[in-house]
C-alpha positions as MATLAB code, in Angstrom:
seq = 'XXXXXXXXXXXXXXXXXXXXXXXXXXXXXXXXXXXXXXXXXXXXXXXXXXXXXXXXXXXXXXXXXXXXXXXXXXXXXXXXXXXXXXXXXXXXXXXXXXXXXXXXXXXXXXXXXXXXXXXXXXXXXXXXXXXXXXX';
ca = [
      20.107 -258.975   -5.383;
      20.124 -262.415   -5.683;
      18.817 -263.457   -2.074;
      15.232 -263.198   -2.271;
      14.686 -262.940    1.668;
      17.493 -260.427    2.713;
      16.437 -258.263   -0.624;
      12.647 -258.391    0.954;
      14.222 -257.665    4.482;
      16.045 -254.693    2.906;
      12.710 -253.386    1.376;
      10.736 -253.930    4.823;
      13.874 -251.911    6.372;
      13.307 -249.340    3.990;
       9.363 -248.948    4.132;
       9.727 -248.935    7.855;
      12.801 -245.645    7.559;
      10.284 -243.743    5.355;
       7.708 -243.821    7.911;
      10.306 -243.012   10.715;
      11.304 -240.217    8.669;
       7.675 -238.741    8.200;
       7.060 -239.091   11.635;
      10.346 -237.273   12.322;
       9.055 -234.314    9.887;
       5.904 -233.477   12.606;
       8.069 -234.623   15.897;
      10.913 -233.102   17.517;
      13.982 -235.577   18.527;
      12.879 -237.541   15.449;
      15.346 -237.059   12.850;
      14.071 -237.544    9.037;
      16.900 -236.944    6.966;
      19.253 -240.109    8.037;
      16.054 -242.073    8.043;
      15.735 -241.115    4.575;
      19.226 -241.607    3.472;
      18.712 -245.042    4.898;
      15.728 -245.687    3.043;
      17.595 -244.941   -0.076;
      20.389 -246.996    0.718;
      18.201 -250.129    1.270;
      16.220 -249.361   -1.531;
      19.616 -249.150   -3.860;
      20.175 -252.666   -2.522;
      16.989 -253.856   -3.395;
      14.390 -252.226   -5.398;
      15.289 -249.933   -8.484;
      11.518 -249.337   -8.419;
      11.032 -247.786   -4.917;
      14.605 -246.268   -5.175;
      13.375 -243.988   -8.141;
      10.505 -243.695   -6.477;
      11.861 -242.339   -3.824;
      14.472 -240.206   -5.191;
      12.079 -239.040   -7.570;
       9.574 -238.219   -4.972;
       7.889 -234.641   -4.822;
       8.842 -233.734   -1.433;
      11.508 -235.958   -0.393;
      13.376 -236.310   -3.677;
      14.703 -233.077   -3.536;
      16.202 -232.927   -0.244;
      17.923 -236.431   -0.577;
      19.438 -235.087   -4.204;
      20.762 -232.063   -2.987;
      22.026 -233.976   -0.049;
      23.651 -237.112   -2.117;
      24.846 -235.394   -4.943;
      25.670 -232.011   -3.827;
      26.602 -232.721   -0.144;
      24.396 -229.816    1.201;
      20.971 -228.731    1.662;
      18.982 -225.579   -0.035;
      18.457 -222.391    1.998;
      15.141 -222.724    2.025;
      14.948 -226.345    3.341;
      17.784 -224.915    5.955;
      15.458 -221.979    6.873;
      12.149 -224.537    7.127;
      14.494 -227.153    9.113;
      15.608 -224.476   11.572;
      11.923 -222.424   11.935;
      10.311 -226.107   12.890;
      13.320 -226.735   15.197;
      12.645 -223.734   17.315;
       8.820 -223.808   17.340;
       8.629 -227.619   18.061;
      11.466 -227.706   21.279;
      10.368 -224.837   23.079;
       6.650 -225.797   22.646;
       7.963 -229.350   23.628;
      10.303 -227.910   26.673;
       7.519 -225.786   27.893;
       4.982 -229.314   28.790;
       8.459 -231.031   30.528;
       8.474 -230.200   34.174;
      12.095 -231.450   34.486;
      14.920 -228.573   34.141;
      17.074 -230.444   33.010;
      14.878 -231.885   30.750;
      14.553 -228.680   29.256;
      17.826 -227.674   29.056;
      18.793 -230.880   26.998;
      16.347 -229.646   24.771;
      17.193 -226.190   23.950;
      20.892 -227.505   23.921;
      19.724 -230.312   21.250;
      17.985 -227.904   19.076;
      21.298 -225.343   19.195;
      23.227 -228.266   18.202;
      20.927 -229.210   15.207;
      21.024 -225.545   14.117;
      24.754 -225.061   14.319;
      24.692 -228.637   12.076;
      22.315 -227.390    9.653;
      23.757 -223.757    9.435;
      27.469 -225.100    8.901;
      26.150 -228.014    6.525;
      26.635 -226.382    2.933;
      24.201 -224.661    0.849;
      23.288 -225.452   -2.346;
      22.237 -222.941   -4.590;
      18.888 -222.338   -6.129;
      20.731 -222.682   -9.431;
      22.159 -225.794   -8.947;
      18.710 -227.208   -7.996;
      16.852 -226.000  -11.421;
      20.062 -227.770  -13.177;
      19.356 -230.947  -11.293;
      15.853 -230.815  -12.448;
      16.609 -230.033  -15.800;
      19.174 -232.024  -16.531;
      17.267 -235.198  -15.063;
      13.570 -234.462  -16.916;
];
């Protein structure tokens, strides 16, 4: 990028989605996985350094590859996704004194699981190909 100051704006931008993102892996209502994609987008505009880094990345790598190049997520990051989602909301609806409060909350986490169940799978094979291939 040739513009120093929008390239260093697009790296604060993406520093700042990674942390949104890890916060969103311990809070409910946070979401990580657009924060992420976001991150990687910014990073693409700006650093190749922090874009492999990120993409390369022991724990986030993998679910932003199966996401950008295979349009899906693995089973096993579906199954995590959808176990956290209905320990965290309940255990979040249950300290809300507001019904309705609560009721947007279960309906947000059914949502979210419908998403994530209808959002396709990628298969364990394709993973270890992905990793292969890219070693």
């Amino acid at each position: 990028m040739k513009n120093e100051v929008l390239r260093l704006i697009l790296i604060g931008v993406g520093w700042v989605s990674i942390a949104c993102a890890v916060i969103g892996l311990f809070l409910p209502l946070v979401p990580s996985v657009p924060f992420l994609l976001l991150a990687v987008f910014c990073f693409s505009r700006s650093s190749e350094k922090f874009h492999t880094w990120l993409v390369e990345h022991r724990h986030l790598g993998p679910i932003l590859k199966d996401y950008l190049v295979h349009g899906g997520m693995s089973r096993k990051a579906k199954a995590c996704a959808v176990c956290a989602i209905w320990i965290s909301f309940p255990v979040t609806a249950w300290f809300v004194e507001s019904t309705w409060a609560k009721f947007l909350l279960v309906t947000i986490a059914a949502v979210v699981t419908v998403y994530l169940l209808l959002l396709p799978s990628v298969p364990a094979a394709v993973n270890r190909r992905w990793k292969i291939r890219n070693q």
